[in-house]
Amino acid sequence: MEFWDFFWLLIWWFVFIAYLMVLFQILTDLFRDHTLSGWWKALWIVGLVFIPFLTALIYIIARGRGMTERHLAAASAAKAQADSYIREVATGGQSATDQIATAKALLDAGTITPDEFASLKAKALA
């Protein structure tokens, strides 16, 4: 195999992998869109099977803005869910009232100082 044959093989592999990434983004967006009816989704998929490059180009041009908005909404929802989970795990599943009551019990027992209690109270209320 000569250098240029290998070079063009690499270029074609890059184009093919880039196309697959675009294809999977389009398919993900199709199933993420709740406003589009099942018939339209099926029509887009048929187009992607029989006329793949043209259909992908038309989809990106026609529905690109909505595709971006749905992707950002999904990312925001995932971030909010992860933040909620982290907050729940970090507090041991306790509410702010429970955290303050636990800190007050530690203060009354002399385990923590009043400054540490104020810090824990502020953290629980945040």
PDB file of C-alpha atoms in Angstrom:
ATOM      1  CA  MET A   1       0.000   0.000   0.000  1.00  0.00           C
ATOM      2  CA  GLU A   2       1.411   3.358  -1.004  1.00  0.00           C
ATOM      3  CA  PHE A   3       1.390   6.474   1.162  1.00  0.00           C
ATOM      4  CA  TRP A   4      -1.397   8.211  -0.752  1.00  0.00           C
ATOM      5  CA  ASP A   5      -3.607   5.127  -0.683  1.00  0.00           C
ATOM      6  CA  PHE A   6      -3.212   5.011   3.090  1.00  0.00           C
ATOM      7  CA  PHE A   7      -3.806   8.767   3.344  1.00  0.00           C
ATOM      8  CA  TRP A   8      -7.075   8.580   1.410  1.00  0.00           C
ATOM      9  CA  LEU A   9      -8.142   5.549   3.409  1.00  0.00           C
ATOM     10  CA  LEU A  10      -7.706   7.594   6.591  1.00  0.00           C
ATOM     11  CA  ILE A  11      -9.662  10.502   5.106  1.00  0.00           C
ATOM     12  CA  TRP A  12     -12.554   8.228   4.117  1.00  0.00           C
ATOM     13  CA  TRP A  13     -12.590   6.578   7.552  1.00  0.00           C
ATOM     14  CA  PHE A  14     -12.742  10.034   9.153  1.00  0.00           C
ATOM     15  CA  VAL A  15     -15.653  11.056   6.912  1.00  0.00           C
ATOM     16  CA  PHE A  16     -17.467   7.784   7.618  1.00  0.00           C
ATOM     17  CA  ILE A  17     -17.074   8.089  11.397  1.00  0.00           C
ATOM     18  CA  ALA A  18     -18.150  11.747  11.282  1.00  0.00           C
ATOM     19  CA  TYR A  19     -21.236  10.730   9.301  1.00  0.00           C
ATOM     20  CA  LEU A  20     -22.068   8.015  11.851  1.00  0.00           C
ATOM     21  CA  MET A  21     -21.801  10.562  14.660  1.00  0.00           C
ATOM     22  CA  VAL A  22     -24.173  12.908  12.836  1.00  0.00           C
ATOM     23  CA  LEU A  23     -26.544  10.028  12.095  1.00  0.00           C
ATOM     24  CA  PHE A  24     -26.718   8.969  15.746  1.00  0.00           C
ATOM     25  CA  GLN A  25     -27.233  12.588  16.843  1.00  0.00           C
ATOM     26  CA  ILE A  26     -30.152  12.859  14.430  1.00  0.00           C
ATOM     27  CA  LEU A  27     -31.678   9.569  15.598  1.00  0.00           C
ATOM     28  CA  THR A  28     -31.294  10.618  19.244  1.00  0.00           C
ATOM     29  CA  ASP A  29     -32.922  13.953  18.485  1.00  0.00           C
ATOM     30  CA  LEU A  30     -35.789  12.290  16.633  1.00  0.00           C
ATOM     31  CA  PHE A  31     -36.689  10.172  19.637  1.00  0.00           C
ATOM     32  CA  ARG A  32     -36.100  13.048  22.075  1.00  0.00           C
ATOM     33  CA  ASP A  33     -38.606  15.307  20.258  1.00  0.00           C
ATOM     34  CA  HIS A  34     -42.054  14.800  21.780  1.00  0.00           C
ATOM     35  CA  THR A  35     -43.782  17.282  19.456  1.00  0.00           C
ATOM     36  CA  LEU A  36     -43.062  15.282  16.299  1.00  0.00           C
ATOM     37  CA  SER A  37     -45.576  12.539  15.471  1.00  0.00           C
ATOM     38  CA  GLY A  38     -44.569   8.936  14.970  1.00  0.00           C
ATOM     39  CA  TRP A  39     -45.313   9.095  11.240  1.00  0.00           C
ATOM     40  CA  TRP A  40     -42.902  12.006  10.741  1.00  0.00           C
ATOM     41  CA  LYS A  41     -40.248  10.188  12.755  1.00  0.00           C
ATOM     42  CA  ALA A  42     -40.736   7.098  10.600  1.00  0.00           C
ATOM     43  CA  LEU A  43     -40.505   9.211   7.437  1.00  0.00           C
ATOM     44  CA  TRP A  44     -37.222  10.773   8.601  1.00  0.00           C
ATOM     45  CA  ILE A  45     -35.816   7.328   9.405  1.00  0.00           C
ATOM     46  CA  VAL A  46     -36.829   5.939   6.010  1.00  0.00           C
ATOM     47  CA  GLY A  47     -35.144   8.933   4.398  1.00  0.00           C
ATOM     48  CA  LEU A  48     -32.006   8.323   6.463  1.00  0.00           C
ATOM     49  CA  VAL A  49     -31.927   4.701   5.295  1.00  0.00           C
ATOM     50  CA  PHE A  50     -32.507   5.259   1.565  1.00  0.00           C
ATOM     51  CA  ILE A  51     -31.028   8.732   0.953  1.00  0.00           C
ATOM     52  CA  PRO A  52     -28.723   9.138   3.954  1.00  0.00           C
ATOM     53  CA  PHE A  53     -26.491  12.111   3.147  1.00  0.00           C
ATOM     54  CA  LEU A  54     -29.196  14.296   1.626  1.00  0.00           C
ATOM     55  CA  THR A  55     -31.687  13.511   4.398  1.00  0.00           C
ATOM     56  CA  ALA A  56     -29.117  14.219   7.115  1.00  0.00           C
ATOM     57  CA  LEU A  57     -28.248  17.535   5.483  1.00  0.00           C
ATOM     58  CA  ILE A  58     -31.915  18.525   5.152  1.00  0.00           C
ATOM     59  CA  TYR A  59     -32.608  17.499   8.775  1.00  0.00           C
ATOM     60  CA  ILE A  60     -29.734  19.597  10.109  1.00  0.00           C
ATOM     61  CA  ILE A  61     -30.787  22.611   8.048  1.00  0.00           C
ATOM     62  CA  ALA A  62     -34.511  22.324   8.820  1.00  0.00           C
ATOM     63  CA  ARG A  63     -34.404  21.225  12.452  1.00  0.00           C
ATOM     64  CA  GLY A  64     -30.939  22.262  13.641  1.00  0.00           C
ATOM     65  CA  ARG A  65     -32.092  25.021  15.997  1.00  0.00           C
ATOM     66  CA  GLY A  66     -34.648  22.775  17.687  1.00  0.00           C
ATOM     67  CA  MET A  67     -32.036  20.029  17.849  1.00  0.00           C
ATOM     68  CA  THR A  68     -29.750  22.360  19.789  1.00  0.00           C
ATOM     69  CA  GLU A  69     -32.511  23.468  22.135  1.00  0.00           C
ATOM     70  CA  ARG A  70     -33.525  19.870  22.914  1.00  0.00           C
ATOM     71  CA  HIS A  71     -29.900  18.909  23.507  1.00  0.00           C
ATOM     72  CA  LEU A  72     -29.373  21.848  25.892  1.00  0.00           C
ATOM     73  CA  ALA A  73     -32.616  21.051  27.744  1.00  0.00           C
ATOM     74  CA  ALA A  74     -31.564  17.419  28.171  1.00  0.00           C
ATOM     75  CA  ALA A  75     -28.121  18.466  29.405  1.00  0.00           C
ATOM     76  CA  SER A  76     -29.639  20.939  31.881  1.00  0.00           C
ATOM     77  CA  ALA A  77     -32.040  18.297  33.182  1.00  0.00           C
ATOM     78  CA  ALA A  78     -29.198  15.796  33.597  1.00  0.00           C
ATOM     79  CA  LYS A  79     -27.092  18.389  35.446  1.00  0.00           C
ATOM     80  CA  ALA A  80     -29.969  19.293  37.762  1.00  0.00           C
ATOM     81  CA  GLN A  81     -30.599  15.622  38.485  1.00  0.00           C
ATOM     82  CA  ALA A  82     -26.897  14.990  39.194  1.00  0.00           C
ATOM     83  CA  ASP A  83     -26.697  18.058  41.448  1.00  0.00           C
ATOM     84  CA  SER A  84     -29.777  16.918  43.334  1.00  0.00           C
ATOM     85  CA  TYR A  85     -28.328  13.448  43.798  1.00  0.00           C
ATOM     86  CA  ILE A  86     -24.967  14.817  44.982  1.00  0.00           C
ATOM     87  CA  ARG A  87     -26.707  17.158  47.416  1.00  0.00           C
ATOM     88  CA  GLU A  88     -28.799  14.290  48.775  1.00  0.00           C
ATOM     89  CA  VAL A  89     -25.815  11.978  49.197  1.00  0.00           C
ATOM     90  CA  ALA A  90     -23.641  14.701  50.732  1.00  0.00           C
ATOM     91  CA  THR A  91     -26.251  15.506  53.390  1.00  0.00           C
ATOM     92  CA  GLY A  92     -26.988  11.865  54.122  1.00  0.00           C
ATOM     93  CA  GLY A  93     -30.581  12.314  52.999  1.00  0.00           C
ATOM     94  CA  GLN A  94     -31.276  14.748  55.862  1.00  0.00           C
ATOM     95  CA  SER A  95     -33.323  17.885  55.461  1.00  0.00           C
ATOM     96  CA  ALA A  96     -31.932  21.277  56.508  1.00  0.00           C
ATOM     97  CA  THR A  97     -33.923  21.076  59.762  1.00  0.00           C
ATOM     98  CA  ASP A  98     -32.429  17.668  60.575  1.00  0.00           C
ATOM     99  CA  GLN A  99     -28.923  18.929  59.862  1.00  0.00           C
ATOM    100  CA  ILE A 100     -29.389  21.923  62.144  1.00  0.00           C
ATOM    101  CA  ALA A 101     -30.856  19.713  64.892  1.00  0.00           C
ATOM    102  CA  THR A 102     -27.872  17.338  64.629  1.00  0.00           C
ATOM    103  CA  ALA A 103     -25.455  20.280  64.767  1.00  0.00           C
ATOM    104  CA  LYS A 104     -27.310  21.708  67.796  1.00  0.00           C
ATOM    105  CA  ALA A 105     -27.038  18.348  69.582  1.00  0.00           C
ATOM    106  CA  LEU A 106     -23.299  18.331  68.868  1.00  0.00           C
ATOM    107  CA  LEU A 107     -23.029  21.905  70.197  1.00  0.00           C
ATOM    108  CA  ASP A 108     -24.950  21.014  73.355  1.00  0.00           C
ATOM    109  CA  ALA A 109     -22.718  17.993  73.905  1.00  0.00           C
ATOM    110  CA  GLY A 110     -19.642  20.224  73.577  1.00  0.00           C
ATOM    111  CA  THR A 111     -18.333  18.362  70.535  1.00  0.00           C
ATOM    112  CA  ILE A 112     -18.261  21.474  68.329  1.00  0.00           C
ATOM    113  CA  THR A 113     -17.750  25.169  69.027  1.00  0.00           C
ATOM    114  CA  PRO A 114     -20.389  27.879  68.461  1.00  0.00           C
ATOM    115  CA  ASP A 115     -18.451  29.050  65.389  1.00  0.00           C
ATOM    116  CA  GLU A 116     -18.582  25.560  63.894  1.00  0.00           C
ATOM    117  CA  PHE A 117     -22.312  25.382  64.697  1.00  0.00           C
ATOM    118  CA  ALA A 118     -22.892  28.695  62.895  1.00  0.00           C
ATOM    119  CA  SER A 119     -20.920  27.392  59.919  1.00  0.00           C
ATOM    120  CA  LEU A 120     -22.924  24.140  59.780  1.00  0.00           C
ATOM    121  CA  LYS A 121     -26.194  26.043  60.140  1.00  0.00           C
ATOM    122  CA  ALA A 122     -25.289  28.407  57.284  1.00  0.00           C
ATOM    123  CA  LYS A 123     -24.286  25.430  55.112  1.00  0.00           C
ATOM    124  CA  ALA A 124     -27.571  23.636  55.867  1.00  0.00           C
ATOM    125  CA  LEU A 125     -29.621  26.716  54.990  1.00  0.00           C
ATOM    126  CA  ALA A 126     -27.731  27.341  51.736  1.00  0.00           C
TER     127      ALA A 126
END
